[in-house]
């Protein structure tokens, strides 16, 4: 089949598709396919909007061997999928050739049958959605409050929780005490608090941090506090509302911002809203009183014992996010949860399990925040957020006026795969370019980038505690488009596997200063290189090397990584996946014959 015609289409090159990547609703997208064959009967664009009818559109012959069509995105925001059909005259008969995407992105390929066709994705978004400047230029630091610092005299803990235990020393390794069902019997605490975070602002500022992302701080039973007991109260073990206001005021006085974790999918079973154990009163809460104002928030199967819970965990009753009463409580009025804490100075929110929140709910929170100035809304999404299907529904939360950006776990996955030789430089470059193509540009540049969080193994452990590889990972974190976020302790070499090992107490006075200095180095590079904030992006590679380029006009910075244990010489032509230009040509010339040491990098700048 492939010998019948030469066909080429690559959506990453402007000769074939303009503009690159996602396009705004009611705009034109020009698609051009190159076809070389003896007798061409027709070239057809086969396109459909997600879950809608397919349209077959004849493409127009252009100069040379190109066929083009300008597609008007007038069916609203969403995903459009397309491929091409080429009809040839072969020995007096018509024969159809199908041309679709390859799963790694970029150059398409001929497909043998309709069932083999993998469509190209075209993301259509509703509106541009730039985040506030303070966020785009920010360097964030994620804190798990119980594990950071206790500023009380002699380390005295704030109000201890009943039926819990406190570690003997701050150097202890976290451990869960579970029953035979795997349920946690006693929650464990180190005693970090809000005053402790406030006390360490000078340390964070010296590091170069400009914003904090705090794991949940509202009243809860657990140490992680994703089992909210009261959305309107600070957990007493962390401090008081006055402590929180003092923290916010000190942060703002130091030109730093704060993002809170919003956990609105579920609550704790012993919350004031559900109240299984009766701590909020014998007749209070949905579990104990069918006439409770919170009863309609929950979905009981056999009242009161059987109810819907988050991933089947009885401790976490799921809330019906379509319930008007709950929506009003969270974001719908001046006294709502979002309104209260935002008025107290919160600069943004990170929505836990955004996949489980209806778009109406996310949009309601965003509209609330839009009433304030310069607020940001981030969502927890683990995969490519452009084409995520959750609960049998395509999620449109990055297409405008919902999330400003999402947590960039695909970046972490790619960094680890590259540095542990699980994937080639070409494969990683393609995966990153595909993500860049799929996201609206504002969203991609608003992403909350990480190489570690409270839900992942510590990055230093994943990389085998190899300092050189850690250096490469940090470099990618700080030069990649989006907003970098450091997970507390990563900057000083904290190690650990899966939860709870990744939630050790910060090692004050026992820090690994070598890794700290690496973070300082890359933070300084980011802060002194404007093109890293909003410059254009291109990925490139050779068989052994991976490259990332950020540029604006003639200004640029290029990071070339050698992730293997032998030196590499740039002796072959660099392959750029997107459009080549004057800058890419100059980089190719300057890197020629450059030797890059094992597990090391070369940083090339227009200023050097």
Coordinates of C-alpha atoms in Angstrom, one line a residue:
X1 CA 0.0 0.0 0.0
X2 CA 2.8 2.4 0.9
X3 CA 4.4 2.1 -2.6
X4 CA 1.2 3.4 -4.2
X5 CA 1.8 7.0 -2.9
X6 CA 4.1 9.2 -0.9
X7 CA 2.1 11.0 1.7
X8 CA 3.3 13.4 4.3
X9 CA 1.6 15.4 7.1
X10 CA 3.1 16.6 10.3
X11 CA 1.0 18.9 12.5
X12 CA 4.2 20.1 14.3
X13 CA 5.4 21.8 11.1
X14 CA 3.7 25.0 9.8
X15 CA 3.9 23.8 6.2
X16 CA 1.3 21.2 7.1
X17 CA -0.7 22.9 9.9
X18 CA -1.2 26.5 11.1
X19 CA -1.4 27.4 13.8
X20 CA 0.7 25.0 15.9
X21 CA -1.2 23.2 18.6
X22 CA -4.6 24.2 20.1
X23 CA -6.7 26.9 18.4
X24 CA -9.3 29.2 19.7
X25 CA -13.0 28.7 18.9
X26 CA -14.3 30.5 15.8
X27 CA -10.8 30.6 14.3
X28 CA -9.4 29.0 11.1
X29 CA -7.0 26.1 11.1
X30 CA -5.2 25.5 7.8
X31 CA -4.4 21.8 7.2
X32 CA -2.2 20.8 4.2
X33 CA -1.2 17.3 3.2
X34 CA 1.5 16.4 0.7
X35 CA 0.6 13.6 -1.7
X36 CA 2.8 12.3 -4.5
X37 CA 1.2 9.6 -6.8
X38 CA 0.6 9.1 -10.5
X39 CA -3.2 9.5 -10.5
X40 CA -4.9 11.1 -7.6
X41 CA -8.7 11.1 -7.7
X42 CA -9.4 12.9 -4.5
X43 CA -8.0 13.9 -1.1
X44 CA -10.4 14.2 1.7
X45 CA -10.2 15.6 5.2
X46 CA -12.2 13.3 7.6
X47 CA -13.0 15.2 10.8
X48 CA -15.4 15.1 13.7
X49 CA -15.9 16.9 16.9
X50 CA -15.7 14.7 19.9
X51 CA -18.7 12.2 20.1
X52 CA -20.3 13.9 17.1
X53 CA -20.9 13.0 13.4
X54 CA -18.0 12.7 11.0
X55 CA -17.7 15.2 8.1
X56 CA -15.9 14.4 4.9
X57 CA -14.4 17.5 3.3
X58 CA -12.7 17.6 -0.2
X59 CA -9.4 19.2 0.0
X60 CA -8.2 21.7 -2.6
X61 CA -5.2 21.2 -4.9
X62 CA -2.4 23.7 -4.3
X63 CA 0.9 24.4 -6.0
X64 CA 3.2 21.4 -6.1
X65 CA 1.9 18.3 -4.4
X66 CA -0.1 19.9 -1.6
X67 CA -3.8 19.7 -0.9
X68 CA -5.2 22.1 1.7
X69 CA -8.4 23.1 3.6
X70 CA -9.1 25.8 6.1
X71 CA -11.3 24.4 8.8
X72 CA -13.5 26.9 10.7
X73 CA -13.8 25.9 14.4
X74 CA -17.4 27.0 14.8
X75 CA -18.9 24.1 16.6
X76 CA -17.8 25.3 20.1
X77 CA -14.8 24.3 22.2
X78 CA -13.8 20.7 22.6
X79 CA -11.7 18.1 20.8
X80 CA -11.7 17.6 17.1
X81 CA -10.3 14.4 15.6
X82 CA -9.2 14.1 12.0
X83 CA -7.3 11.9 9.5
X84 CA -7.1 11.9 5.7
X85 CA -8.3 9.7 2.8
X86 CA -6.5 9.7 -0.5
X87 CA -8.2 8.0 -3.5
X88 CA -6.0 6.8 -6.3
X89 CA -6.6 5.5 -9.8
X90 CA -4.8 2.2 -10.0
X91 CA -5.3 0.1 -13.2
X92 CA -8.6 1.7 -13.9
X93 CA -9.9 1.3 -10.4
X94 CA -10.1 3.6 -7.4
X95 CA -8.2 2.6 -4.3
X96 CA -8.4 4.3 -1.0
X97 CA -5.3 5.1 1.2
X98 CA -5.9 6.1 4.8
X99 CA -3.4 8.4 6.5
X100 CA -3.6 9.1 10.3
X101 CA -1.4 9.9 13.3
X102 CA 1.2 7.7 14.9
X103 CA 0.8 7.3 18.6
X104 CA 4.0 9.2 19.5
X105 CA 3.0 12.3 17.7
X106 CA 4.4 14.3 14.8
X107 CA 4.7 12.7 11.4
X108 CA 1.7 10.7 10.4
X109 CA 1.6 7.3 8.8
X110 CA -0.4 5.3 6.2
X111 CA -2.9 2.9 7.8
X112 CA -4.1 -0.3 6.3
X113 CA -7.7 -0.4 7.5
X114 CA -10.2 2.0 9.0
X115 CA -9.9 0.2 12.4
X116 CA -6.2 0.9 12.3
X117 CA -6.5 4.7 11.9
X118 CA -5.3 6.7 14.8
X119 CA -6.7 10.2 14.5
X120 CA -4.8 13.5 15.0
X121 CA -6.1 15.6 17.9
X122 CA -7.0 19.2 17.5
X123 CA -7.9 21.0 20.8
X124 CA -10.3 24.0 20.5
X125 CA -10.5 26.2 23.5
X126 CA -13.1 28.9 24.4
X127 CA -10.8 31.8 25.4
X128 CA -7.3 32.8 26.2
X129 CA -6.7 32.3 30.0
X130 CA -3.5 33.8 31.2
X131 CA -2.8 33.4 34.9
X132 CA -1.7 36.4 37.0
X133 CA 1.8 37.6 36.4
X134 CA 2.9 36.9 40.0
X135 CA 1.9 33.2 39.4
X136 CA 3.6 32.9 36.0
X137 CA 6.8 34.3 37.4
X138 CA 6.6 32.3 40.6
X139 CA 8.7 29.6 42.3
X140 CA 6.5 27.6 44.6
X141 CA 7.2 25.4 47.6
X142 CA 4.8 22.7 48.7
X143 CA 4.5 22.1 52.4
X144 CA 2.9 19.2 54.2
X145 CA 2.1 21.2 57.4
X146 CA 2.5 18.5 60.0
X147 CA 6.0 17.6 58.7
X148 CA 7.7 21.0 58.2
X149 CA 8.4 22.9 61.5
X150 CA 7.0 23.5 65.0
X151 CA 7.7 27.0 66.2
X152 CA 6.2 26.5 69.7
X153 CA 8.6 26.9 72.6
X154 CA 10.4 23.6 73.3
X155 CA 8.4 22.0 70.5
X156 CA 5.2 21.7 72.5
X157 CA 2.4 20.5 70.3
X158 CA -0.8 22.4 69.8
X159 CA -4.0 20.5 70.7
X160 CA -3.3 16.8 70.4
X161 CA -5.9 14.6 68.9
X162 CA -7.6 11.8 70.7
X163 CA -6.6 8.3 69.8
X164 CA -3.4 9.4 67.9
X165 CA 0.3 9.1 68.6
X166 CA 3.2 11.5 68.4
X167 CA 6.6 10.4 67.2
X168 CA 9.4 10.2 69.7
X169 CA 11.9 12.2 67.7
X170 CA 11.7 14.3 64.6
X171 CA 14.1 11.9 62.9
X172 CA 11.7 9.0 63.1
X173 CA 10.5 7.3 59.9
X174 CA 6.7 7.7 59.4
X175 CA 4.8 4.5 59.9
X176 CA 1.1 3.6 59.6
X177 CA -0.5 1.3 62.2
X178 CA -3.2 -0.6 60.3
X179 CA -5.6 -3.4 61.0
X180 CA -6.1 -6.6 59.0
X181 CA -8.3 -4.7 56.5
X182 CA -5.6 -2.1 55.8
X183 CA -7.4 0.6 57.7
X184 CA -5.4 3.1 59.8
X185 CA -6.0 2.6 63.5
X186 CA -4.1 5.6 64.9
X187 CA -3.1 8.7 63.0
X188 CA 0.5 9.7 63.5
X189 CA 1.8 13.3 64.1
X190 CA 5.1 15.2 64.3
X191 CA 3.4 18.5 65.2
X192 CA 4.4 21.0 62.5
X193 CA 2.2 24.1 62.6
X194 CA 1.4 27.4 60.9
X195 CA 3.7 29.4 63.2
X196 CA 6.4 27.0 62.1
X197 CA 5.8 27.9 58.5
X198 CA 5.8 31.6 59.3
X199 CA 9.1 31.2 61.2
X200 CA 10.8 29.7 58.2
X201 CA 9.8 32.4 55.7
X202 CA 13.3 33.8 55.8
X203 CA 14.7 30.4 54.8
X204 CA 12.2 30.0 52.0
X205 CA 12.9 33.5 50.7
X206 CA 16.7 32.9 50.8
X207 CA 16.1 29.8 48.7
X208 CA 14.2 31.9 46.1
X209 CA 10.7 30.8 46.8
X210 CA 7.9 33.3 46.0
X211 CA 4.8 31.2 46.8
X212 CA 3.6 28.4 49.1
X213 CA 1.2 25.6 48.3
X214 CA -0.1 24.1 51.5
X215 CA -1.6 20.7 51.8
X216 CA -5.0 20.9 53.6
X217 CA -5.0 23.0 56.8
X218 CA -8.7 22.7 57.8
X219 CA -9.9 20.8 60.8
X220 CA -9.6 17.0 60.2
X221 CA -8.8 13.8 62.0
X222 CA -5.7 12.7 60.0
X223 CA -2.3 14.1 59.5
X224 CA -2.8 14.7 55.8
X225 CA -6.2 16.4 56.4
X226 CA -7.8 15.3 53.2
X227 CA -10.7 14.1 55.5
X228 CA -12.1 17.5 56.2
X229 CA -14.1 17.9 59.4
X230 CA -14.8 21.6 59.1
X231 CA -14.1 23.7 56.0
X232 CA -14.4 27.0 58.0
X233 CA -12.0 26.2 60.7
X234 CA -8.2 25.8 60.9
X235 CA -7.2 22.5 62.4
X236 CA -6.4 23.2 66.1
X237 CA -3.2 21.2 65.9
X238 CA -1.9 23.6 63.2
X239 CA -3.0 26.7 65.1
X240 CA -5.8 29.2 65.0
X241 CA -7.4 31.5 62.4
X242 CA -5.3 34.3 63.9
X243 CA -2.1 32.2 63.2
X244 CA -3.3 31.7 59.7
X245 CA -3.9 35.4 59.2
X246 CA -0.5 36.2 60.6
X247 CA 1.1 33.7 58.2
X248 CA -0.7 35.3 55.2
X249 CA 0.2 38.8 56.3
X250 CA 3.9 37.9 56.7
X251 CA 4.0 36.2 53.3
X252 CA 2.5 39.2 51.6
X253 CA 4.8 41.5 53.4
X254 CA 7.7 39.5 51.9
X255 CA 6.2 39.5 48.4
X256 CA 5.2 35.9 48.7
X257 CA 1.9 34.2 47.8
X258 CA -0.2 31.3 49.2
X259 CA -2.3 28.6 47.5
X260 CA -4.5 26.4 49.6
X261 CA -5.6 22.8 48.9
X262 CA -9.4 22.6 48.3
X263 CA -10.7 19.1 49.0
X264 CA -14.3 19.2 47.9
X265 CA -15.0 15.7 46.6
X266 CA -15.5 14.1 50.0
X267 CA -15.3 14.8 53.8
X268 CA -14.3 12.8 56.8
X269 CA -16.8 10.4 58.3
X270 CA -16.5 12.2 61.6
X271 CA -16.9 15.7 60.2
X272 CA -19.6 18.0 61.4
X273 CA -21.3 17.3 58.1
X274 CA -21.5 13.5 58.5
X275 CA -20.7 13.0 62.2
X276 CA -20.6 9.2 62.6
X277 CA -19.0 9.3 66.1
X278 CA -21.3 12.0 67.4
X279 CA -18.5 14.4 68.3
X280 CA -20.5 17.4 66.9
X281 CA -23.7 16.3 68.8
X282 CA -25.9 13.3 69.0
X283 CA -28.4 14.6 66.5
X284 CA -26.1 16.5 64.2
X285 CA -24.8 15.6 60.8
X286 CA -26.3 13.5 57.9
X287 CA -25.3 10.1 59.4
X288 CA -27.3 10.8 62.6
X289 CA -30.2 12.9 61.5
X290 CA -32.1 12.6 58.3
X291 CA -33.3 16.2 58.8
X292 CA -29.8 17.5 59.0
X293 CA -29.2 20.4 56.5
X294 CA -26.3 18.3 55.3
X295 CA -28.3 15.1 54.6
X296 CA -28.9 16.0 50.9
X297 CA -25.1 16.3 50.3
X298 CA -24.6 12.6 50.6
X299 CA -25.9 9.5 48.8
X300 CA -27.1 6.8 51.2
X301 CA -27.8 3.3 49.8
X302 CA -29.1 1.9 53.1
X303 CA -29.4 4.7 55.7
X304 CA -27.3 5.2 57.7
X305 CA -24.8 2.4 57.4
X306 CA -24.3 2.2 53.7
X307 CA -23.3 5.2 51.6
X308 CA -21.2 6.2 48.7
X309 CA -17.6 6.9 49.7
X310 CA -14.4 8.0 47.9
X311 CA -12.9 4.9 46.2
X312 CA -14.9 2.7 48.7
X313 CA -13.1 4.1 51.7
X314 CA -15.8 4.4 54.4
X315 CA -13.8 7.1 56.3
X316 CA -14.4 9.4 53.3
X317 CA -18.1 9.9 52.4
X318 CA -18.5 11.3 48.9
X319 CA -20.4 14.5 48.5
X320 CA -22.9 15.1 45.7
X321 CA -21.2 18.0 44.0
X322 CA -24.3 18.8 41.9
X323 CA -26.2 19.5 45.2
X324 CA -27.2 23.2 45.2
X325 CA -26.9 23.5 48.9
X326 CA -23.3 22.2 48.8
X327 CA -22.4 24.4 45.8
X328 CA -23.7 27.5 47.7
X329 CA -21.7 26.5 50.8
X330 CA -18.5 26.1 48.9
X331 CA -18.5 29.0 46.4
X332 CA -22.0 30.4 46.0
X333 CA -22.2 33.3 48.4
X334 CA -20.3 35.9 50.4
X335 CA -20.1 33.5 53.3
X336 CA -19.0 30.5 51.3
X337 CA -15.8 28.6 51.9
X338 CA -14.0 30.1 48.9
X339 CA -15.1 33.6 49.7
X340 CA -14.1 33.4 53.4
X341 CA -10.5 32.3 52.9
X342 CA -9.9 34.3 49.8
X343 CA -11.0 37.4 51.6
X344 CA -8.5 36.5 54.3
X345 CA -5.8 36.8 51.7
X346 CA -5.5 33.4 50.0
X347 CA -4.1 34.0 46.5
X348 CA -5.3 30.8 44.9
X349 CA -6.6 27.3 45.2
X350 CA -5.5 23.8 44.1
X351 CA -8.5 21.5 43.6
X352 CA -7.9 18.0 44.8
X353 CA -9.1 15.2 42.4
X354 CA -10.3 17.7 39.9
X355 CA -11.5 14.8 37.7
X356 CA -14.2 14.1 40.2
X357 CA -15.6 17.7 40.3
X358 CA -18.3 18.5 37.7
X359 CA -17.4 21.3 35.3
X360 CA -20.3 23.3 36.7
X361 CA -18.7 23.1 40.1
X362 CA -15.2 24.1 38.9
X363 CA -16.7 26.9 36.9
X364 CA -18.5 28.1 40.0
X365 CA -15.3 28.3 42.0
X366 CA -13.6 30.1 39.1
X367 CA -16.4 32.7 38.8
X368 CA -16.1 33.3 42.5
X369 CA -12.4 33.9 42.3
X370 CA -12.9 36.1 39.3
X371 CA -14.6 38.6 41.6
X372 CA -11.2 39.1 43.3
X373 CA -8.1 40.4 41.6
X374 CA -5.2 38.2 40.5
X375 CA -6.3 34.8 41.9
X376 CA -5.3 31.5 40.4
X377 CA -7.1 28.1 40.2
X378 CA -5.1 24.9 39.6
X379 CA -6.4 21.3 39.3
X380 CA -5.0 18.0 40.3
X381 CA -4.8 15.9 37.1
X382 CA -2.3 13.1 36.7
X383 CA -2.5 12.6 32.9
X384 CA -2.8 14.7 29.7
X385 CA -5.6 17.0 30.8
X386 CA -6.7 17.8 27.3
X387 CA -8.3 14.5 26.5
X388 CA -9.0 13.1 30.0
X389 CA -12.2 11.0 30.3
X390 CA -13.4 10.6 33.9
X391 CA -16.6 8.8 34.9
X392 CA -17.4 8.3 31.2
X393 CA -17.3 12.1 30.5
X394 CA -14.7 14.1 28.6
X395 CA -13.3 16.8 30.8
X396 CA -13.1 20.3 29.4
X397 CA -11.6 22.0 32.4
X398 CA -8.6 23.5 30.5
X399 CA -10.7 25.0 27.7
X400 CA -11.4 28.3 29.4
X401 CA -12.8 29.9 32.5
X402 CA -12.3 26.8 34.6
X403 CA -8.8 25.8 35.6
X404 CA -5.8 28.1 34.9
X405 CA -3.6 25.1 34.8
X406 CA -3.0 21.6 36.2
X407 CA -0.4 19.8 38.1
X408 CA 2.1 18.6 35.6
X409 CA 2.7 15.0 36.5
X410 CA 3.5 14.0 32.9
X411 CA 6.6 16.2 33.3
X412 CA 7.7 14.2 36.3
X413 CA 7.1 10.9 34.5
X414 CA 9.1 12.1 31.5
X415 CA 12.0 13.3 33.6
X416 CA 12.2 10.0 35.5
X417 CA 11.9 7.9 32.3
X418 CA 14.7 9.9 30.6
X419 CA 17.1 9.9 33.6
X420 CA 16.6 6.2 34.4
X421 CA 16.9 5.1 30.8
X422 CA 13.4 3.8 30.6
X423 CA 12.8 5.8 27.4
X424 CA 15.0 7.3 24.7
X425 CA 15.6 11.0 24.3
X426 CA 13.5 10.9 21.1
X427 CA 10.5 9.3 22.9
X428 CA 10.6 11.9 25.7
X429 CA 11.0 14.8 23.3
X430 CA 7.9 13.5 21.4
X431 CA 5.9 13.0 24.5
X432 CA 6.6 16.5 25.8
X433 CA 5.9 18.0 22.3
X434 CA 2.6 16.1 22.1
X435 CA 1.5 17.6 25.4
X436 CA 2.5 21.1 24.2
X437 CA 0.5 20.5 21.1
X438 CA -2.6 19.3 23.0
X439 CA -2.9 22.1 25.6
X440 CA -4.0 25.6 25.0
X441 CA -0.8 27.7 25.2
X442 CA -1.9 29.6 28.3
X443 CA -2.7 26.4 30.1
X444 CA 0.6 24.8 29.2
X445 CA 2.5 27.9 30.5
X446 CA 0.3 28.0 33.6
X447 CA 0.9 24.3 34.6
X448 CA 2.1 23.6 38.1
X449 CA 5.3 21.7 37.5
X450 CA 6.7 19.1 39.9
X451 CA 9.2 16.3 40.1
X452 CA 7.8 15.2 43.5
X453 CA 4.7 15.7 45.7
X454 CA 3.1 14.1 48.8
X455 CA 1.6 11.5 46.5
X456 CA 4.9 10.3 44.9
X457 CA 8.1 8.7 45.9
X458 CA 10.9 11.1 46.7
X459 CA 12.7 12.1 43.5
X460 CA 16.1 11.7 45.1
X461 CA 15.2 8.1 45.9
X462 CA 13.8 7.4 42.5
X463 CA 17.0 8.6 40.9
X464 CA 19.1 6.2 43.1
X465 CA 20.4 9.1 45.2
X466 CA 22.7 10.1 42.4
X467 CA 23.6 13.8 42.7
X468 CA 24.4 14.2 39.0
X469 CA 21.0 12.9 37.9
X470 CA 19.3 15.1 40.5
X471 CA 21.0 18.1 39.0
X472 CA 19.5 17.2 35.6
X473 CA 16.1 16.7 37.0
X474 CA 16.1 20.1 38.8
X475 CA 17.4 21.8 35.6
X476 CA 14.4 20.5 33.6
X477 CA 12.0 21.5 36.3
X478 CA 13.2 25.1 36.3
X479 CA 13.5 25.6 32.5
X480 CA 10.3 23.8 31.5
X481 CA 7.4 26.1 30.6
X482 CA 5.1 26.5 33.6
X483 CA 5.5 27.2 37.3
X484 CA 8.0 25.1 39.2
X485 CA 7.0 23.8 42.6
X486 CA 9.5 22.2 45.1
X487 CA 8.2 19.5 47.4
X488 CA 9.4 20.4 50.9
X489 CA 12.7 18.6 51.7
X490 CA 13.5 17.7 48.1
X491 CA 15.9 20.6 48.1
X492 CA 18.0 19.1 50.9
X493 CA 18.0 15.5 49.9
X494 CA 15.0 13.9 51.8
X495 CA 14.5 10.3 50.7
X496 CA 11.6 8.0 50.9
X497 CA 9.4 5.6 49.0
X498 CA 5.6 5.7 48.8
X499 CA 3.3 7.2 51.4
X500 CA 4.1 7.5 54.3
X501 CA 7.8 7.2 53.6
X502 CA 7.7 10.3 51.4
X503 CA 6.3 12.4 54.3
X504 CA 9.2 12.6 56.7
X505 CA 9.8 15.6 58.9
X506 CA 12.0 18.2 57.4
X507 CA 15.6 17.5 58.4
X508 CA 16.5 20.8 60.1
X509 CA 20.2 21.1 60.8
X510 CA 20.8 17.8 58.9
X511 CA 20.4 19.2 55.3
X512 CA 22.3 18.0 52.3
X513 CA 23.8 21.3 51.3
X514 CA 25.0 19.9 48.0
X515 CA 21.5 19.4 46.7
X516 CA 20.4 22.7 48.2
X517 CA 23.1 24.5 46.2
X518 CA 21.9 22.8 43.0
X519 CA 18.4 24.2 43.6
X520 CA 19.9 27.6 44.3
X521 CA 21.8 27.5 41.0
X522 CA 18.8 26.6 38.9
X523 CA 16.5 29.1 40.7
X524 CA 19.1 31.8 40.0
X525 CA 19.2 30.8 36.3
X526 CA 15.4 30.9 36.1
X527 CA 15.2 34.3 37.8
X528 CA 17.9 35.9 35.6
X529 CA 16.7 34.4 32.2
X530 CA 13.5 36.1 31.1
X531 CA 13.0 33.7 28.1
X532 CA 12.4 30.9 30.6
X533 CA 9.2 32.5 31.8
X534 CA 7.3 33.1 28.6
X535 CA 9.7 32.3 25.8
X536 CA 8.8 29.9 22.9
X537 CA 9.6 26.2 23.2
X538 CA 11.2 23.5 21.2
X539 CA 12.5 20.1 22.0
X540 CA 15.4 18.4 20.2
X541 CA 17.4 15.2 20.4
X542 CA 20.1 12.9 19.1
X543 CA 20.4 9.2 19.7
X544 CA 21.8 9.9 23.2
X545 CA 21.1 13.5 24.0
X546 CA 17.9 15.4 25.0
X547 CA 17.5 19.1 24.5
X548 CA 15.1 21.8 25.5
X549 CA 15.1 25.3 23.9
X550 CA 13.4 28.5 25.2
X551 CA 13.7 31.5 23.0
X552 CA 12.3 35.0 22.2
X553 CA 13.5 36.5 18.9
X554 CA 17.3 36.3 19.1
X555 CA 17.4 35.6 22.8
X556 CA 17.6 32.0 23.9
X557 CA 18.7 29.4 26.4
X558 CA 19.2 25.8 25.5
X559 CA 19.7 22.9 27.9
X560 CA 21.3 19.7 26.5
X561 CA 21.2 16.7 28.8
X562 CA 23.4 13.6 28.6
X563 CA 21.5 11.1 30.8
X564 CA 23.8 8.2 30.3
X565 CA 27.0 7.1 32.0
X566 CA 29.4 7.7 29.2
X567 CA 30.5 11.1 27.6
X568 CA 28.7 12.1 24.4
X569 CA 30.0 14.2 21.5
X570 CA 27.4 16.2 19.5
X571 CA 28.6 14.6 16.2
X572 CA 25.3 14.3 14.5
X573 CA 22.6 16.7 13.4
X574 CA 20.2 17.8 16.0
X575 CA 16.6 16.8 15.3
X576 CA 14.1 19.6 16.2
X577 CA 10.5 18.3 16.4
X578 CA 8.8 21.6 15.7
X579 CA 9.6 24.4 13.2
X580 CA 13.3 25.2 12.7
X581 CA 14.4 28.8 12.4
X582 CA 17.4 31.1 12.8
X583 CA 17.8 30.2 16.5
X584 CA 17.7 26.5 16.0
X585 CA 20.2 26.7 13.2
X586 CA 22.6 28.8 15.4
X587 CA 22.2 26.2 18.3
X588 CA 23.0 23.4 15.9
X589 CA 26.2 25.2 14.8
X590 CA 27.3 26.1 18.3
X591 CA 26.8 22.6 19.7
X592 CA 28.6 20.8 16.9
X593 CA 31.4 18.7 18.3
X594 CA 30.6 19.7 21.8
X595 CA 31.5 17.0 24.4
X596 CA 29.0 16.5 27.3
X597 CA 30.2 14.5 30.2
X598 CA 28.4 11.5 31.5
X599 CA 25.2 12.3 33.5
X600 CA 25.8 16.0 32.9
X601 CA 24.5 18.9 30.8
X602 CA 25.5 21.8 28.6
X603 CA 23.8 25.1 29.0
X604 CA 23.9 27.3 25.9
X605 CA 22.8 30.9 26.0
X606 CA 22.6 33.7 23.5
X607 CA 24.5 35.7 26.2
X608 CA 27.4 33.2 26.5

